[in-house]
Tab-separated table of C-alpha atoms in Angstrom:
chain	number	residue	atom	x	y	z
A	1	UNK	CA	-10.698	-11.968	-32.228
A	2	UNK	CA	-12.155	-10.684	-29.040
A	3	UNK	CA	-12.233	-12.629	-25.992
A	4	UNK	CA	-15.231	-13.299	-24.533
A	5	UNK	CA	-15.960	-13.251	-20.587
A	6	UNK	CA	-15.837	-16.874	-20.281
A	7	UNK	CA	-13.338	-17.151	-22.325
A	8	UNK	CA	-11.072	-14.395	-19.770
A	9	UNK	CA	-12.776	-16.766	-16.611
A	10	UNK	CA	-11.351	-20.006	-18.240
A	11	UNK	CA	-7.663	-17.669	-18.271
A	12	UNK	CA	-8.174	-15.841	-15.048
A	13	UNK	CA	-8.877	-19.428	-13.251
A	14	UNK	CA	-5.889	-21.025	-14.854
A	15	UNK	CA	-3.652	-18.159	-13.832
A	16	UNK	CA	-4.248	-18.788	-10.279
A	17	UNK	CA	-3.773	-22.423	-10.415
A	18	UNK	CA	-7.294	-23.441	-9.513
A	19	UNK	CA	-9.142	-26.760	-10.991
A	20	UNK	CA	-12.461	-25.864	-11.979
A	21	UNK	CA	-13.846	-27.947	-8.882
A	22	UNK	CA	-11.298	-26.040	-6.908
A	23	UNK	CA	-13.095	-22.809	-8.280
A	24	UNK	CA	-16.247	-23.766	-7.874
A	25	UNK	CA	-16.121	-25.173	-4.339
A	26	UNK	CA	-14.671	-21.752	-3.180
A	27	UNK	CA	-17.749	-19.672	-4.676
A	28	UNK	CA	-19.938	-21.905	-3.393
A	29	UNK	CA	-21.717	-23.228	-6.533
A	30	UNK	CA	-21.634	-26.884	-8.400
A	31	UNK	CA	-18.782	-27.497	-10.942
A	32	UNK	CA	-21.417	-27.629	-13.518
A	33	UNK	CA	-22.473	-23.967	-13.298
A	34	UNK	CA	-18.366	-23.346	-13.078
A	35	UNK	CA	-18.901	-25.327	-16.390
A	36	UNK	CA	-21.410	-23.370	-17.419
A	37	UNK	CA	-19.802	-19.865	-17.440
A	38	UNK	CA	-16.781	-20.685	-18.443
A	39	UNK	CA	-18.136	-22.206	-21.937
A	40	UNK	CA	-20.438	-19.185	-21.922
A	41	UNK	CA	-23.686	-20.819	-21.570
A	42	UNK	CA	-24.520	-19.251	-18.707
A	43	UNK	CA	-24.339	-15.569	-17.640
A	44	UNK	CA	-21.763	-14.897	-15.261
A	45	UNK	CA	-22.773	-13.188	-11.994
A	46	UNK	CA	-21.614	-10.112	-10.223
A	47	UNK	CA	-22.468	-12.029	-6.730
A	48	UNK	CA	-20.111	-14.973	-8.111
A	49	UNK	CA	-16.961	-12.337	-9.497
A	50	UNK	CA	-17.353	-10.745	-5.894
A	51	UNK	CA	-16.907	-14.170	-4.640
A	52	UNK	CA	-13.800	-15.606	-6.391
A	53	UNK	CA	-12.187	-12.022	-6.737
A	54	UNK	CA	-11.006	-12.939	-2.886
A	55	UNK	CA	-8.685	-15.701	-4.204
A	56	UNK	CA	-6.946	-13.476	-6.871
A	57	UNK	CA	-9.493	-13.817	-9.843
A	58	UNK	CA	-9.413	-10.084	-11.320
A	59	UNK	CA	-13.249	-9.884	-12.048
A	60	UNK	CA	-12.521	-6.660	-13.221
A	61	UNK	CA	-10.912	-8.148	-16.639
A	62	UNK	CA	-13.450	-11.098	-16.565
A	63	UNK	CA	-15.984	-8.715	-16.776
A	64	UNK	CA	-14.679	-6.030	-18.854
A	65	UNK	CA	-11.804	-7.210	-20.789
A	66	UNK	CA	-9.416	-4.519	-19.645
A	67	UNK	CA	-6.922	-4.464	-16.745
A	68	UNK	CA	-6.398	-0.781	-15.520
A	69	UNK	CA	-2.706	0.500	-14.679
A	70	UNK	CA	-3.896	0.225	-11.417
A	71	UNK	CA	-6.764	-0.950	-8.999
A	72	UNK	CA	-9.118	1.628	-9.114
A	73	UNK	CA	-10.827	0.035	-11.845
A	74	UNK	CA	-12.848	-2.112	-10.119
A	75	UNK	CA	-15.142	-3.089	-6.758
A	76	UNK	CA	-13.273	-6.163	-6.764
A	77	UNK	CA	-9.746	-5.283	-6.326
A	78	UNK	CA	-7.480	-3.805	-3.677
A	79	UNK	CA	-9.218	-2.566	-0.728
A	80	UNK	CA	-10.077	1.245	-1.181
A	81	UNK	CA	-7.886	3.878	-0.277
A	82	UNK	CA	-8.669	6.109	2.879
A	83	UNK	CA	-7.296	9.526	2.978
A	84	UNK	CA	-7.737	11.786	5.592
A	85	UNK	CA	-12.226	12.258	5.539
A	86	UNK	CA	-12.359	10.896	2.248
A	87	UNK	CA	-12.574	7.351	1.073
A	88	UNK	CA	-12.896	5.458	-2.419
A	89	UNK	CA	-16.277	3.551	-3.687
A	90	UNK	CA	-16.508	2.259	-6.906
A	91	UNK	CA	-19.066	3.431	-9.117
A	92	UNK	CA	-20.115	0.485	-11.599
A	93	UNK	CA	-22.163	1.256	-14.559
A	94	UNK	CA	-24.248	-1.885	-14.298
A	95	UNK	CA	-28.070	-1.334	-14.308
A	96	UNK	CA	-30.769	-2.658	-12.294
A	97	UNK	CA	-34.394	-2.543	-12.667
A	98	UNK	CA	-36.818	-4.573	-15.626
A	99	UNK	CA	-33.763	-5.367	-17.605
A	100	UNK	CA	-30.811	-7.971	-17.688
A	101	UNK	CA	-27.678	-7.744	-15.197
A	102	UNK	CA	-25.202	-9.361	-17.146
A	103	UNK	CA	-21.641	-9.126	-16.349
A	104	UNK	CA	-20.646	-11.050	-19.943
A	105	UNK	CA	-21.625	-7.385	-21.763
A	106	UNK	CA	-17.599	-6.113	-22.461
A	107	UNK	CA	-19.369	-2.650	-22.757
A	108	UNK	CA	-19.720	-2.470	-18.724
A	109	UNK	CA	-17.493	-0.565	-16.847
A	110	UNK	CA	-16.384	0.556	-13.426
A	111	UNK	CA	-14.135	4.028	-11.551
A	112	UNK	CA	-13.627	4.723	-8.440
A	113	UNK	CA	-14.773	8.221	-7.025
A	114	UNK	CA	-14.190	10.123	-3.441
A	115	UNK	CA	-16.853	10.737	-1.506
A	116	UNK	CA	-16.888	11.974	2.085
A	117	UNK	CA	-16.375	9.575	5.030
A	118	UNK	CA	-19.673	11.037	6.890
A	119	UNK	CA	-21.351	11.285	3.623
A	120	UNK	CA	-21.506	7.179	3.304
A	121	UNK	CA	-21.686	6.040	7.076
A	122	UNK	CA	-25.146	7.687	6.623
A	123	UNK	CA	-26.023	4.663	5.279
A	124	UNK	CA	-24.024	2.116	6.336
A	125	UNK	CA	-21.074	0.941	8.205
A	126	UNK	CA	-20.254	-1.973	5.959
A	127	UNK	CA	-16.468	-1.687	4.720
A	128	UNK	CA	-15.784	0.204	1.468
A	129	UNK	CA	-14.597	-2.616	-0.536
A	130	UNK	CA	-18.133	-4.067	-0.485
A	131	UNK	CA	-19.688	-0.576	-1.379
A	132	UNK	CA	-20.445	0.434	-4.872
A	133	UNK	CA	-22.853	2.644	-6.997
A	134	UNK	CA	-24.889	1.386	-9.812
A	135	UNK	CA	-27.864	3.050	-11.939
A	136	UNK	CA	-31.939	1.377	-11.453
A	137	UNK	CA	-33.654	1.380	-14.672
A	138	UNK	CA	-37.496	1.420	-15.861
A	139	UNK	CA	-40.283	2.591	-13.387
A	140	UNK	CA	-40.753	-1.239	-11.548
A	141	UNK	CA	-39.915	0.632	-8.432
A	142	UNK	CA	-41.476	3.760	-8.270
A	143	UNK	CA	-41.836	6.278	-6.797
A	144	UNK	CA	-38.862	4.608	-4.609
A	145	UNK	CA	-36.444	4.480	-7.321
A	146	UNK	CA	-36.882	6.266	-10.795
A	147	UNK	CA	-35.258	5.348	-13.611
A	148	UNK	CA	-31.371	6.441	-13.518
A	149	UNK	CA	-31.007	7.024	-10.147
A	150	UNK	CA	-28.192	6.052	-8.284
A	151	UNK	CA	-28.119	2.960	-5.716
A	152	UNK	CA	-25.962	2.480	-3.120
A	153	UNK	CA	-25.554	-1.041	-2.875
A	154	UNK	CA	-23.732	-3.006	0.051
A	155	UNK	CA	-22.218	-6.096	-0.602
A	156	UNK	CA	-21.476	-7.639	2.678
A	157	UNK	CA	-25.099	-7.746	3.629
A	158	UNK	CA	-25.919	-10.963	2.720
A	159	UNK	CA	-28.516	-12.021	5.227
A	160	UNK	CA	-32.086	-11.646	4.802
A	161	UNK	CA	-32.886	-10.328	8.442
A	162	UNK	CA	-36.142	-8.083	7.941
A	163	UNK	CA	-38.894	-8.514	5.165
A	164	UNK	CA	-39.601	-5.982	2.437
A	165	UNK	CA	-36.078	-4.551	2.156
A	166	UNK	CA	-34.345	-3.353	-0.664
A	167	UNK	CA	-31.953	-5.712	-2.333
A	168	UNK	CA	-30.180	-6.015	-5.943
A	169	UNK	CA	-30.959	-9.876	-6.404
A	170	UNK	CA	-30.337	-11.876	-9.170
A	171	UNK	CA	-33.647	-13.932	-10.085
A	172	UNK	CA	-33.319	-16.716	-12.919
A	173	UNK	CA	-30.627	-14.884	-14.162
A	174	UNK	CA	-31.575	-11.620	-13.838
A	175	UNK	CA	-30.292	-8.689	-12.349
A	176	UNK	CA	-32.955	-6.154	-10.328
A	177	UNK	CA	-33.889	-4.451	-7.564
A	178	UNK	CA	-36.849	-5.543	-5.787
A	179	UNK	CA	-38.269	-5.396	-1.682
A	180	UNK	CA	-37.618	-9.157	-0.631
A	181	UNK	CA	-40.479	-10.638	0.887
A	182	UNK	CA	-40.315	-13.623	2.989
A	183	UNK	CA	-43.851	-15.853	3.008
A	184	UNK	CA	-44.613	-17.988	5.215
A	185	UNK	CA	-43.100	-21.220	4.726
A	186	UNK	CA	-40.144	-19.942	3.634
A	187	UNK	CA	-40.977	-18.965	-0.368
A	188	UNK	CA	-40.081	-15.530	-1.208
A	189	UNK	CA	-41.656	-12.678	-2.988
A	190	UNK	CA	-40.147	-10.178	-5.102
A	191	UNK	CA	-42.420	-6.999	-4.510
A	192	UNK	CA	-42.161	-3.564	-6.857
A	193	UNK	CA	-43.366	-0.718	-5.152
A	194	UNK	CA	-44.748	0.426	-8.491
A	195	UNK	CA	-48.611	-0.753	-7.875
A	196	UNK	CA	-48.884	-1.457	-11.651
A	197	UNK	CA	-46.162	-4.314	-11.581
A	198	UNK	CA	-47.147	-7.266	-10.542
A	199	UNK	CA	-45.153	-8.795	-7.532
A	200	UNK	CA	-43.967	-12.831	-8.385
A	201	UNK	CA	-42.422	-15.436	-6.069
A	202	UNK	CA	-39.205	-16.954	-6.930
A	203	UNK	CA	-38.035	-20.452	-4.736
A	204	UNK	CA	-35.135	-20.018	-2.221
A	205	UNK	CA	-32.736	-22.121	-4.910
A	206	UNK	CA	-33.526	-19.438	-7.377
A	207	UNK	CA	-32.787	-16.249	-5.587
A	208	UNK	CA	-29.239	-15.244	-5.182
A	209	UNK	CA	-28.189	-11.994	-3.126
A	210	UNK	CA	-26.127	-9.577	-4.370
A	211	UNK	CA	-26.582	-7.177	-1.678
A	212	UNK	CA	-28.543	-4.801	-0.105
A	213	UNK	CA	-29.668	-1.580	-0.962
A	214	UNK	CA	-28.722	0.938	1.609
A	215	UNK	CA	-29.373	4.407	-0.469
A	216	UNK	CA	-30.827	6.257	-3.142
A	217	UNK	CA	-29.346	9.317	-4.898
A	218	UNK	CA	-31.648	11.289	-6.770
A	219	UNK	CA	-31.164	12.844	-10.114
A	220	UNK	CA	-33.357	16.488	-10.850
């Protein structure tokens, strides 16, 4: 029988010697979500493997089911290898867009690639362990994003600093990509660019930050 991903997060947490509290405290979420994905009834996050993966959780197996011979694998291991004018960024093949996020789907999978050093400083200077590629999906975002192409996404901006950027958020348990609007007050809007989708508010408690999105590779 296969092993699900909460099932692996139950395993991964016990290998490291960590109480579910213990966990939980260290992501920076209640022992009842903790709870939550480890008896599956709640969809475990990318934003909360990136989190735990620090203190030796390999979110790579949680979210796959498969431990590579190696690192490379996964955005959540080892810190990237730098050779010479080249350096390592994972490319995930998680989707964003009008559809689900779900890490808990043993079908998703990550490699690393080379790409050149001046290549991705174009468009950012966050560290290359944060960095990784993933695919937007459906036409919410157009003519910004179109469905398949590539998103450079950095994790270790985690601050909203200026309205109306582009971030991969999850929202009620979904994974997208949507400009981040802040109202005043403090409520949030999730904006599409695509004038036929509506734009919807989500509360501050609701909206968690997976990072920002600092490029856009287009496919022809």
């Amino acid at each position: 029988m296969t092993e699900t991903a909460a099932q692996r997060l139950r395993g991964e947490r016990e290998r490291v010697g960590k109480s579910q509290r213990a966990l939980a405290d260290l992501a920076k979420i209640n022992k009842n979500t903790q709870l939550a994905y480890e008896n599956g009834t709640s969809p475990i996050t990318l934003d909360y493997l990136a989190k735990v993966a620090v203190f030796g959780i390999d979110a790579d197996y949680v979210a796959s089911g498969h431990r590579g011979v190696s690192d490379r694998r996964t955005p959540y291991g080892a810190p990237p290898v730098e050779q010479g004018d080249t350096v390592e960024v994972a490319m995930s093949d998680v989707s964003y867009g009008m559809g689900g996020a779900y890490v808990d789907d043993d079908t998703s999978q990550t490699s690393i690639e080379r790409f050149p050093r001046s290549f991705i400083r174009q468009f950012t200077k966050g560290p290359f362990a944060q960095l990784y590629f993933a695919t937007g999906i459906g036409d919410s975002m157009q003519p910004t994003i179109h469905h398949n192409d590539l998103v450079l996404i950095d994790r270790s901006q985690q601050a909203l600093r200026l309205s109306d950027q582009l971030w991969a958020v999850h929202a009620s348990s979904i994974g997208m990509i949507k400009r981040v609007r802040v109202l005043p007050g403090g409520s949030v809007l999730l904006v599409s660019d695509n004038p036929d989708v509506s734009d919807y508010p989500v509360g501050q408690d609701e909206l968690h930050l997976i990072g920002r999105v600092v490029a856009v590779v287009k496919r022809l």
